[in-house]
mmCIF file of C-alpha atoms in Angstrom:
data_model
loop_
_atom_site.group_PDB
_atom_site.id
_atom_site.type_symbol
_atom_site.label_atom_id
_atom_site.label_comp_id
_atom_site.label_asym_id
_atom_site.label_seq_id
_atom_site.Cartn_x
_atom_site.Cartn_y
_atom_site.Cartn_z
ATOM 1 C CA MET A 262 0.000 0.000 0.000
ATOM 2 C CA ALA A 263 1.381 3.389 -0.955
ATOM 3 C CA GLY A 264 2.120 5.751 1.943
ATOM 4 C CA ARG A 265 1.698 9.492 2.072
ATOM 5 C CA VAL A 266 3.130 11.231 -0.961
ATOM 6 C CA TYR A 267 5.475 14.115 -0.288
ATOM 7 C CA THR A 268 6.367 17.076 -2.484
ATOM 8 C CA ALA A 269 9.166 19.580 -2.090
ATOM 9 C CA ASP A 270 9.234 23.134 -3.398
ATOM 10 C CA PRO A 271 11.225 23.575 -6.628
ATOM 11 C CA SER A 272 14.970 23.575 -5.962
ATOM 12 C CA GLN A 273 15.245 27.281 -6.891
ATOM 13 C CA GLU A 274 13.181 27.989 -3.749
ATOM 14 C CA ARG A 275 16.066 26.702 -1.631
ATOM 15 C CA THR A 276 19.713 27.533 -1.178
ATOM 16 C CA ALA A 277 21.799 24.848 0.480
ATOM 17 C CA VAL A 278 25.306 25.242 1.880
ATOM 18 C CA PRO A 279 27.126 22.255 3.457
ATOM 19 C CA LEU A 280 28.510 23.072 6.889
ATOM 20 C CA GLU A 281 30.614 20.073 7.883
ATOM 21 C CA SER A 282 28.226 17.142 8.353
ATOM 22 C CA LEU A 283 25.156 19.408 8.327
ATOM 23 C CA VAL A 284 23.521 21.372 5.545
ATOM 24 C CA ALA A 285 22.218 24.919 6.037
ATOM 25 C CA VAL A 286 19.135 25.463 3.901
ATOM 26 C CA TYR A 287 17.580 28.841 3.217
ATOM 27 C CA HIS A 288 13.927 28.439 2.229
ATOM 28 C CA ALA A 289 12.934 31.451 0.131
ATOM 29 C CA ARG A 290 9.167 31.006 0.450
ATOM 30 C CA SER A 291 9.161 31.095 4.263
ATOM 31 C CA GLY A 292 12.360 33.126 4.747
ATOM 32 C CA MET A 293 13.463 30.509 7.257
ATOM 33 C CA THR A 294 16.863 28.887 7.656
ATOM 34 C CA HIS A 295 17.140 25.205 8.575
ATOM 35 C CA LEU A 296 20.132 23.165 9.635
ATOM 36 C CA LEU A 297 19.598 19.630 8.394
ATOM 37 C CA ALA A 298 21.376 16.491 9.544
ATOM 38 C CA PRO A 299 21.693 13.436 7.285
ATOM 39 C CA PRO A 300 19.616 12.000 5.750
ATOM 40 C CA ALA A 301 17.153 14.947 5.742
ATOM 41 C CA SER A 302 19.081 16.924 3.142
ATOM 42 C CA GLU A 303 19.500 13.804 0.968
ATOM 43 C CA ILE A 304 15.737 13.166 1.188
ATOM 44 C CA LEU A 305 15.062 16.754 0.133
ATOM 45 C CA GLU A 306 17.416 16.287 -2.800
ATOM 46 C CA ALA A 307 15.704 13.011 -3.764
ATOM 47 C CA LEU A 308 12.337 14.780 -3.792
ATOM 48 C CA GLY A 309 13.801 17.009 -6.498
ATOM 49 C CA GLN A 310 13.082 14.122 -8.902
ATOM 50 C CA GLY A 311 9.361 14.539 -8.208
ATOM 51 C CA PRO A 312 6.777 13.680 -5.546
ATOM 52 C CA GLY A 313 7.093 10.343 -3.794
ATOM 53 C CA ASP A 314 6.221 8.320 -0.724
ATOM 54 C CA ALA A 315 8.750 6.843 1.730
ATOM 55 C CA ASP A 316 9.244 3.731 -0.463
ATOM 56 C CA ALA A 317 9.948 5.838 -3.535
ATOM 57 C CA ILE A 318 12.412 8.001 -1.611
ATOM 58 C CA LEU A 319 14.158 4.888 -0.278
ATOM 59 C CA ALA A 320 14.486 3.523 -3.813
ATOM 60 C CA ARG A 321 15.954 6.814 -5.041
ATOM 61 C CA LEU A 322 18.446 6.936 -2.168
ATOM 62 C CA GLU A 323 19.447 3.263 -2.671
ATOM 63 C CA ALA A 324 20.151 4.060 -6.316
ATOM 64 C CA GLN A 325 22.504 6.842 -5.278
ATOM 65 C CA TYR A 326 24.094 5.651 -2.018
ATOM 66 C CA GLU A 327 25.475 2.399 -0.728
ATOM 67 C CA MET A 328 23.031 1.556 2.049
ATOM 68 C CA THR A 329 23.657 -1.434 4.248
ATOM 69 C CA GLY A 330 21.667 -2.255 7.361
ATOM 70 C CA SER A 331 17.982 -1.983 8.175
ATOM 71 C CA GLY A 332 15.355 0.436 9.428
ATOM 72 C CA PHE A 333 15.871 2.882 6.561
ATOM 73 C CA ARG A 334 12.202 3.083 5.633
ATOM 74 C CA GLU A 335 11.186 3.969 9.208
ATOM 75 C CA ALA A 336 13.968 6.541 9.436
ATOM 76 C CA ILE A 337 12.951 8.099 6.121
ATOM 77 C CA SER A 338 9.291 8.243 7.220
ATOM 78 C CA ALA A 339 10.304 9.977 10.457
ATOM 79 C CA ARG A 340 12.540 12.483 8.634
ATOM 80 C CA LEU A 341 9.774 13.189 6.080
ATOM 81 C CA GLU A 342 7.396 14.037 8.909
ATOM 82 C CA GLU A 343 9.991 16.393 10.391
ATOM 83 C CA LEU A 344 10.563 18.023 7.013
ATOM 84 C CA GLU A 345 6.810 18.467 6.653
ATOM 85 C CA ALA A 346 6.626 20.097 10.104
ATOM 86 C CA SER A 347 9.450 22.453 9.106
ATOM 87 C CA GLY A 348 7.569 23.517 5.977
ATOM 88 C CA LEU A 349 10.256 22.274 3.598
ATOM 89 C CA VAL A 350 8.017 19.523 2.149
ATOM 90 C CA GLN A 351 4.266 19.119 1.824
ATOM 91 C CA ALA A 352 2.279 15.881 2.138
ATOM 92 C CA LYS A 353 -0.713 14.949 0.034
ATOM 93 C CA MET B 160 26.322 56.684 9.567
ATOM 94 C CA GLY B 161 24.974 59.421 11.780
ATOM 95 C CA PHE B 162 22.908 59.623 14.922
ATOM 96 C CA ARG B 163 20.756 62.526 16.073
ATOM 97 C CA ILE B 164 20.159 62.548 19.814
ATOM 98 C CA GLY B 165 17.561 64.753 21.457
ATOM 99 C CA SER B 166 16.727 65.047 25.135
ATOM 100 C CA ASP B 167 14.379 66.935 27.408
ATOM 101 C CA TRP B 168 17.461 67.767 29.473
ATOM 102 C CA GLY B 169 20.783 69.289 28.545
ATOM 103 C CA GLN B 170 23.010 67.077 30.691
ATOM 104 C CA PRO B 171 22.921 63.811 28.673
ATOM 105 C CA ILE B 172 23.496 65.714 25.400
ATOM 106 C CA ALA B 173 26.520 67.531 26.838
ATOM 107 C CA VAL B 174 28.035 64.221 28.012
ATOM 108 C CA VAL B 175 27.462 62.519 24.644
ATOM 109 C CA GLU B 176 28.952 65.513 22.796
ATOM 110 C CA ARG B 177 32.037 65.461 24.982
ATOM 111 C CA LEU B 178 32.556 61.706 24.544
ATOM 112 C CA TYR B 179 32.110 61.886 20.758
ATOM 113 C CA ALA B 180 33.869 65.255 20.273
ATOM 114 C CA GLY B 181 36.434 63.844 17.808
ATOM 115 C CA TYR B 182 33.833 62.181 15.564
ATOM 116 C CA PRO B 183 32.950 63.574 12.122
ATOM 117 C CA LYS B 184 29.440 64.847 11.405
ATOM 118 C CA PRO B 185 27.486 63.060 8.632
ATOM 119 C CA ASP B 186 28.657 64.282 5.194
ATOM 120 C CA ASP B 187 25.174 65.336 4.174
ATOM 121 C CA GLY B 188 24.234 66.557 7.634
ATOM 122 C CA ILE B 189 21.399 64.007 7.758
ATOM 123 C CA ALA B 190 21.291 61.502 10.602
ATOM 124 C CA ASP B 191 20.455 57.861 9.870
ATOM 125 C CA PHE B 192 18.890 57.255 13.273
ATOM 126 C CA THR B 193 17.177 59.387 15.866
ATOM 127 C CA VAL B 194 17.274 58.713 19.587
ATOM 128 C CA ARG B 195 14.990 60.701 21.872
ATOM 129 C CA LEU B 196 15.482 60.758 25.624
ATOM 130 C CA GLU B 197 12.215 61.906 27.146
ATOM 131 C CA ALA B 198 10.584 62.200 30.529
ATOM 132 C CA GLY B 199 8.667 59.024 31.313
ATOM 133 C CA ARG B 200 5.698 61.123 32.496
ATOM 134 C CA PRO B 201 5.351 64.929 32.156
ATOM 135 C CA TRP B 202 5.763 65.476 35.889
ATOM 136 C CA ARG B 203 8.791 63.206 36.283
ATOM 137 C CA ARG B 204 11.026 65.907 34.845
ATOM 138 C CA PHE B 205 10.455 67.873 38.034
ATOM 139 C CA VAL B 206 9.999 65.153 40.605
ATOM 140 C CA ARG B 207 12.560 62.416 39.953
ATOM 141 C CA PRO B 208 13.813 62.547 36.374
ATOM 142 C CA SER B 209 13.935 59.250 34.496
ATOM 143 C CA VAL B 210 14.877 58.686 30.874
ATOM 144 C CA ALA B 211 12.808 56.453 28.590
ATOM 145 C CA ILE B 212 14.286 55.308 25.304
ATOM 146 C CA ARG B 213 12.343 56.384 22.219
ATOM 147 C CA GLY B 214 13.262 56.707 18.581
ATOM 148 C CA ASP B 215 12.259 55.681 15.085
ATOM 149 C CA PHE B 216 11.114 52.406 16.632
ATOM 150 C CA ILE B 217 9.112 52.446 19.841
ATOM 151 C CA LEU B 218 9.996 49.756 22.354
ATOM 152 C CA PRO B 219 7.295 49.582 24.987
ATOM 153 C CA ASP B 220 9.420 47.629 27.446
ATOM 154 C CA ALA B 221 12.574 49.766 27.308
ATOM 155 C CA ALA B 222 13.426 50.213 30.974
ATOM 156 C CA PRO B 223 13.512 53.809 32.229
ATOM 157 C CA VAL B 224 16.781 54.793 33.882
ATOM 158 C CA THR B 225 17.529 57.784 36.070
ATOM 159 C CA LEU B 226 18.795 61.062 34.608
ATOM 160 C CA ALA B 227 22.205 60.423 36.140
ATOM 161 C CA HIS B 228 22.433 57.519 33.675
ATOM 162 C CA GLY B 229 21.351 59.612 30.683
ATOM 163 C CA LEU B 230 24.512 58.691 28.767
ATOM 164 C CA LEU B 231 23.737 55.009 29.267
ATOM 165 C CA ALA B 232 20.220 55.634 27.939
ATOM 166 C CA ALA B 233 21.637 57.406 24.881
ATOM 167 C CA GLU B 234 24.041 54.500 24.229
ATOM 168 C CA MET B 235 21.249 51.940 24.715
ATOM 169 C CA GLY B 236 19.024 53.970 22.408
ATOM 170 C CA MET B 237 21.672 54.048 19.678
ATOM 171 C CA ASN B 238 22.197 50.288 20.043
ATOM 172 C CA LEU B 239 18.481 49.569 19.845
ATOM 173 C CA GLN B 240 18.067 51.767 16.785
ATOM 174 C CA MET B 241 20.902 49.907 15.092
ATOM 175 C CA ALA B 242 19.629 46.505 16.144
ATOM 176 C CA LEU B 243 16.133 47.108 14.874
ATOM 177 C CA GLY B 244 16.498 49.371 11.903
ATOM 178 C CA TYR B 245 19.718 48.502 10.151
ATOM 179 C CA ARG B 246 19.610 46.745 6.773
ATOM 180 C CA ARG B 247 22.837 47.644 4.988
ATOM 181 C CA HIS B 248 25.048 45.078 6.687
ATOM 182 C CA LEU B 249 24.627 41.852 8.599
ATOM 183 C CA LEU B 250 24.730 43.122 12.141
ATOM 184 C CA LEU B 251 26.494 40.916 14.690
ATOM 185 C CA HIS B 252 26.588 41.530 18.411
ATOM 186 C CA ALA B 253 30.358 41.271 18.507
ATOM 187 C CA ALA B 254 33.524 43.234 19.078
ATOM 188 C CA SER B 255 36.102 43.471 16.308
ATOM 189 C CA VAL B 256 39.675 44.705 15.890
ATOM 190 C CA GLU B 257 42.028 44.969 12.923
ATOM 191 C CA ARG B 258 45.754 45.052 12.269
ATOM 192 C CA GLY B 259 47.463 44.958 8.886
ATOM 193 C CA GLY B 260 44.120 44.627 7.107
ATOM 194 C CA ARG B 261 43.231 41.441 9.040
ATOM 195 C CA ALA B 262 40.268 41.579 11.371
ATOM 196 C CA ILE B 263 39.286 39.451 14.346
ATOM 197 C CA LEU B 264 35.646 39.063 15.296
ATOM 198 C CA MET B 265 34.915 38.328 18.973
ATOM 199 C CA THR B 266 31.463 37.352 20.083
ATOM 200 C CA GLY B 267 29.891 35.797 23.134
ATOM 201 C CA LEU B 268 27.463 36.370 25.928
ATOM 202 C CA SER B 269 27.491 39.616 27.855
ATOM 203 C CA GLY B 270 30.292 39.407 30.429
ATOM 204 C CA ALA B 271 32.398 37.003 28.341
ATOM 205 C CA GLY B 272 35.072 39.673 28.092
ATOM 206 C CA LYS B 273 34.881 40.605 24.427
ATOM 207 C CA SER B 274 34.572 44.355 25.104
ATOM 208 C CA THR B 275 37.492 44.314 27.512
ATOM 209 C CA LEU B 276 39.685 42.350 25.111
ATOM 210 C CA ALA B 277 38.760 44.678 22.227
ATOM 211 C CA MET B 278 39.475 47.734 24.366
ATOM 212 C CA LEU B 279 42.893 46.412 25.440
ATOM 213 C CA LEU B 280 43.818 45.324 21.909
ATOM 214 C CA GLY B 281 42.751 48.772 20.680
ATOM 215 C CA GLU B 282 45.394 50.307 22.957
ATOM 216 C CA VAL B 283 48.289 48.049 21.902
ATOM 217 C CA GLY B 284 48.489 48.500 18.151
ATOM 218 C CA TRP B 285 45.225 47.025 16.959
ATOM 219 C CA ARG B 286 42.538 49.252 15.485
ATOM 220 C CA LEU B 287 39.197 49.019 17.250
ATOM 221 C CA LEU B 288 36.491 48.437 14.636
ATOM 222 C CA GLY B 289 33.720 48.216 17.181
ATOM 223 C CA ASP B 290 32.912 47.036 20.652
ATOM 224 C CA GLU B 291 29.176 46.350 20.459
ATOM 225 C CA PHE B 292 28.293 45.704 16.802
ATOM 226 C CA ALA B 293 30.256 44.234 13.911
ATOM 227 C CA LEU B 294 28.957 45.241 10.485
ATOM 228 C CA LEU B 295 29.493 42.555 7.847
ATOM 229 C CA ASP B 296 29.197 43.881 4.290
ATOM 230 C CA LEU B 297 26.632 41.786 2.426
ATOM 231 C CA GLU B 298 28.501 41.990 -0.885
ATOM 232 C CA SER B 299 32.214 42.175 -0.090
ATOM 233 C CA GLY B 300 32.240 40.155 3.144
ATOM 234 C CA LEU B 301 34.388 42.879 4.756
ATOM 235 C CA LEU B 302 33.853 44.190 8.269
ATOM 236 C CA HIS B 303 32.983 47.876 8.415
ATOM 237 C CA PRO B 304 34.080 49.860 11.459
ATOM 238 C CA PHE B 305 31.541 51.173 13.921
ATOM 239 C CA PRO B 306 33.843 52.542 16.631
ATOM 240 C CA ARG B 307 31.343 53.731 19.198
ATOM 241 C CA ALA B 308 32.329 54.407 22.797
ATOM 242 C CA ILE B 309 33.337 51.200 24.596
ATOM 243 C CA SER B 310 31.111 50.361 27.530
ATOM 244 C CA LEU B 311 33.429 49.223 30.349
ATOM 245 C CA LYS B 312 31.707 47.488 33.219
ATOM 246 C CA ASN B 313 32.728 47.064 36.845
ATOM 247 C CA GLU B 314 36.269 45.578 37.186
ATOM 248 C CA ALA B 315 37.079 46.380 33.528
ATOM 249 C CA ILE B 316 36.897 50.135 34.234
ATOM 250 C CA ALA B 317 40.216 50.054 36.103
ATOM 251 C CA LEU B 318 41.938 48.502 33.064
ATOM 252 C CA ALA B 319 41.482 51.651 30.967
ATOM 253 C CA ARG B 320 44.751 53.598 30.867
ATOM 254 C CA ALA B 321 43.697 56.474 28.594
ATOM 255 C CA THR B 322 41.777 58.314 31.302
ATOM 256 C CA ASN B 323 41.464 61.470 29.179
ATOM 257 C CA ARG B 324 39.132 59.542 26.863
ATOM 258 C CA LEU B 325 36.879 58.218 29.636
ATOM 259 C CA GLY B 326 33.325 59.451 30.151
ATOM 260 C CA PRO B 327 31.709 59.934 33.548
ATOM 261 C CA LEU B 328 31.391 57.001 35.967
ATOM 262 C CA LEU B 329 27.783 55.773 35.954
ATOM 263 C CA GLU B 330 27.244 54.033 39.275
ATOM 264 C CA ASN B 331 24.654 51.392 40.147
ATOM 265 C CA THR B 332 23.122 51.028 36.707
ATOM 266 C CA PRO B 333 21.126 47.827 35.991
ATOM 267 C CA ARG B 334 24.480 46.377 34.791
ATOM 268 C CA GLY B 335 26.522 47.663 37.707
ATOM 269 C CA ASN B 336 29.079 50.468 37.341
ATOM 270 C CA ILE B 337 29.713 51.585 33.779
ATOM 271 C CA ARG B 338 32.211 53.975 32.258
ATOM 272 C CA HIS B 339 32.530 54.681 28.540
ATOM 273 C CA LEU B 340 35.885 54.939 26.781
ATOM 274 C CA CYS B 341 36.137 56.872 23.538
ATOM 275 C CA PRO B 342 38.182 54.866 20.990
ATOM 276 C CA ASN B 343 41.587 56.299 20.131
ATOM 277 C CA ARG B 344 42.264 58.757 17.287
ATOM 278 C CA ASP B 345 43.283 56.050 14.797
ATOM 279 C CA ALA B 346 39.998 54.156 15.257
ATOM 280 C CA VAL B 347 37.950 57.319 14.721
ATOM 281 C CA ALA B 348 40.032 58.658 11.810
ATOM 282 C CA ARG B 349 39.824 55.351 9.914
ATOM 283 C CA MET B 350 36.152 54.594 10.543
ATOM 284 C CA ASP B 351 35.529 54.453 6.745
ATOM 285 C CA GLU B 352 38.189 51.774 6.209
ATOM 286 C CA PRO B 353 36.818 48.193 6.198
ATOM 287 C CA ALA B 354 38.871 45.069 6.940
ATOM 288 C CA LYS B 355 38.845 41.408 5.970
ATOM 289 C CA PRO B 356 37.809 39.007 8.754
ATOM 290 C CA VAL B 357 40.401 36.238 9.236
ATOM 291 C CA LEU B 358 39.472 34.817 12.639
ATOM 292 C CA ILE B 359 36.320 34.406 14.732
ATOM 293 C CA LEU B 360 36.761 34.039 18.487
ATOM 294 C CA PHE B 361 34.321 33.046 21.210
ATOM 295 C CA PRO B 362 36.151 34.319 24.308
ATOM 296 C CA ARG B 363 35.310 33.318 27.867
ATOM 297 C CA PHE B 364 36.968 35.162 30.741
ATOM 298 C CA GLY B 365 37.830 33.632 34.119
ATOM 299 C CA HIS B 366 38.620 30.060 33.136
ATOM 300 C CA VAL B 367 41.794 28.011 32.783
ATOM 301 C CA GLU B 368 43.354 28.756 29.408
ATOM 302 C CA ALA B 369 41.992 26.522 26.666
ATOM 303 C CA VAL B 370 41.493 26.692 22.908
ATOM 304 C CA ARG B 371 38.867 24.679 21.054
ATOM 305 C CA PRO B 372 38.286 24.769 17.300
ATOM 306 C CA VAL B 373 34.652 25.539 16.495
ATOM 307 C CA GLY B 374 33.142 23.957 13.377
ATOM 308 C CA SER B 375 31.336 25.972 10.746
ATOM 309 C CA ALA B 376 27.879 24.626 11.652
ATOM 310 C CA GLU B 377 28.277 25.675 15.292
ATOM 311 C CA VAL B 378 29.695 29.065 14.273
ATOM 312 C CA PHE B 379 26.756 29.544 11.920
ATOM 313 C CA MET B 380 24.262 28.722 14.692
ATOM 314 C CA ARG B 381 25.980 30.990 17.212
ATOM 315 C CA LEU B 382 26.239 33.912 14.802
ATOM 316 C CA THR B 383 22.586 33.703 13.748
ATOM 317 C CA GLN B 384 21.828 34.040 17.460
ATOM 318 C CA ALA B 385 24.287 36.934 17.773
ATOM 319 C CA SER B 386 22.768 38.820 14.840
ATOM 320 C CA THR B 387 20.000 41.327 15.325
ATOM 321 C CA ASN B 388 18.955 41.478 11.669
ATOM 322 C CA TYR B 389 19.781 38.051 10.185
ATOM 323 C CA VAL B 390 16.121 37.090 9.688
ATOM 324 C CA ALA B 391 15.158 40.505 8.329
ATOM 325 C CA LEU B 392 17.877 40.345 5.666
ATOM 326 C CA GLY B 393 16.578 37.036 4.248
ATOM 327 C CA ARG B 394 18.681 35.429 1.516
ATOM 328 C CA GLN B 395 21.295 38.219 1.660
ATOM 329 C CA GLY B 396 21.924 37.470 5.320
ATOM 330 C CA PHE B 397 22.146 33.720 4.655
ATOM 331 C CA ASP B 398 24.647 34.207 1.840
ATOM 332 C CA ALA B 399 26.812 36.616 3.834
ATOM 333 C CA LEU B 400 26.863 34.451 6.940
ATOM 334 C CA THR B 401 27.477 31.114 5.209
ATOM 335 C CA ARG B 402 30.351 32.711 3.279
ATOM 336 C CA LEU B 403 31.839 34.033 6.515
ATOM 337 C CA VAL B 404 31.650 30.739 8.392
ATOM 338 C CA THR B 405 32.964 28.627 5.496
ATOM 339 C CA THR B 406 35.973 30.865 4.823
ATOM 340 C CA VAL B 407 37.064 32.058 8.278
ATOM 341 C CA SER B 408 38.334 29.754 11.026
ATOM 342 C CA ALA B 409 36.837 29.964 14.499
ATOM 343 C CA LYS B 410 38.055 29.148 17.996
ATOM 344 C CA ALA B 411 36.470 29.149 21.433
ATOM 345 C CA ILE B 412 39.020 30.498 23.879
ATOM 346 C CA ASP B 413 39.051 30.438 27.672
ATOM 347 C CA TYR B 414 41.455 32.728 29.473
ATOM 348 C CA ALA B 415 42.156 33.351 33.137
ATOM 349 C CA ASN B 416 43.281 36.973 33.010
ATOM 350 C CA THR B 417 43.562 39.838 30.552
ATOM 351 C CA ALA B 418 47.313 39.427 29.946
ATOM 352 C CA GLY B 419 46.768 35.776 29.069
ATOM 353 C CA GLY B 420 43.799 36.691 26.861
ATOM 354 C CA LEU B 421 45.826 39.255 24.922
ATOM 355 C CA ALA B 422 48.711 36.814 24.399
ATOM 356 C CA LEU B 423 46.283 34.131 23.221
ATOM 357 C CA VAL B 424 44.657 36.473 20.702
ATOM 358 C CA GLU B 425 48.083 37.493 19.376
ATOM 359 C CA ARG B 426 49.130 33.854 18.957
ATOM 360 C CA LEU B 427 45.897 32.727 17.274
ATOM 361 C CA SER B 428 45.986 35.783 15.027
ATOM 362 C CA SER B 429 49.465 34.935 13.784
ATOM 363 C CA GLU B 430 48.356 31.337 13.123
ATOM 364 C CA ALA B 431 45.198 32.354 11.227
ATOM 365 C CA GLN B 432 45.386 32.133 7.440
#
């Protein structure tokens, strides 16, 4: 069963600057600055390919990163909820 | 940048004029900010004068102070006007000094010793850029001087050697005893000359000497908290601050006494790229 589908604003709405292991993101629409820890910034980047649910995001990340271990889907779902609360992504 | 200060009484104006006697007037004669020192209530002027801080922005909770502390009220008023109304630079609550075109930014909580360090450095060959606010140019990334009078508090007052540049002693203010020191002639004469930041310090007075590198993410967080107009500047503020923290190294320094603090700043300055 498909989960909630998330959408991010177009990439031109954001400016991201890596600061060591974190990424500072300026969100033009809200005027807010966020400091994101992995994998939140990677999830945001993956949403640049288009809307998707947690499974779709996991598939996009697996295609790009070497991911060994378990619990990724749960972690991605939790980070998506946090990104939604921050206003950086919207859920349908 | 110019300030116009008005008061219901002559005394605070006379003190401010004396402290800032060596400062140039605005080129066009037009002040950027206005600070008004007014009686809290019409009758207070005659009963027990207090000074409320007013200006282009009204702050309802600005604490009234007594007329004896009128200079403090004028300084607080100028700081508040800057903090709330300034949009030309990223404004950081920090002290800064320069030597040989290289500037050091020092920020931290009130009482961390940044004003004292800046004052002492300003008397031993460094140029004081500012004691209260550092002005980071949004385009060039340079620090612009803002050499206002240095607010020395309590024990730090005795460290000032240039007594001819000291203002009156303000006793028992909400922050204890305060005395203002006018920056030296070099700092005032070169107030149009910006400098490149090469080192960011987070000083802490009264601890065993220690130096800790501070990563760019932590510096970014701390400086957003130290800025009074970061949010208002939007993308410009983000760009200026991320550039600063990714190009300038930062250290948290603990020092036990002023001599040790000065030596530490000299050493870290020489090591900074």
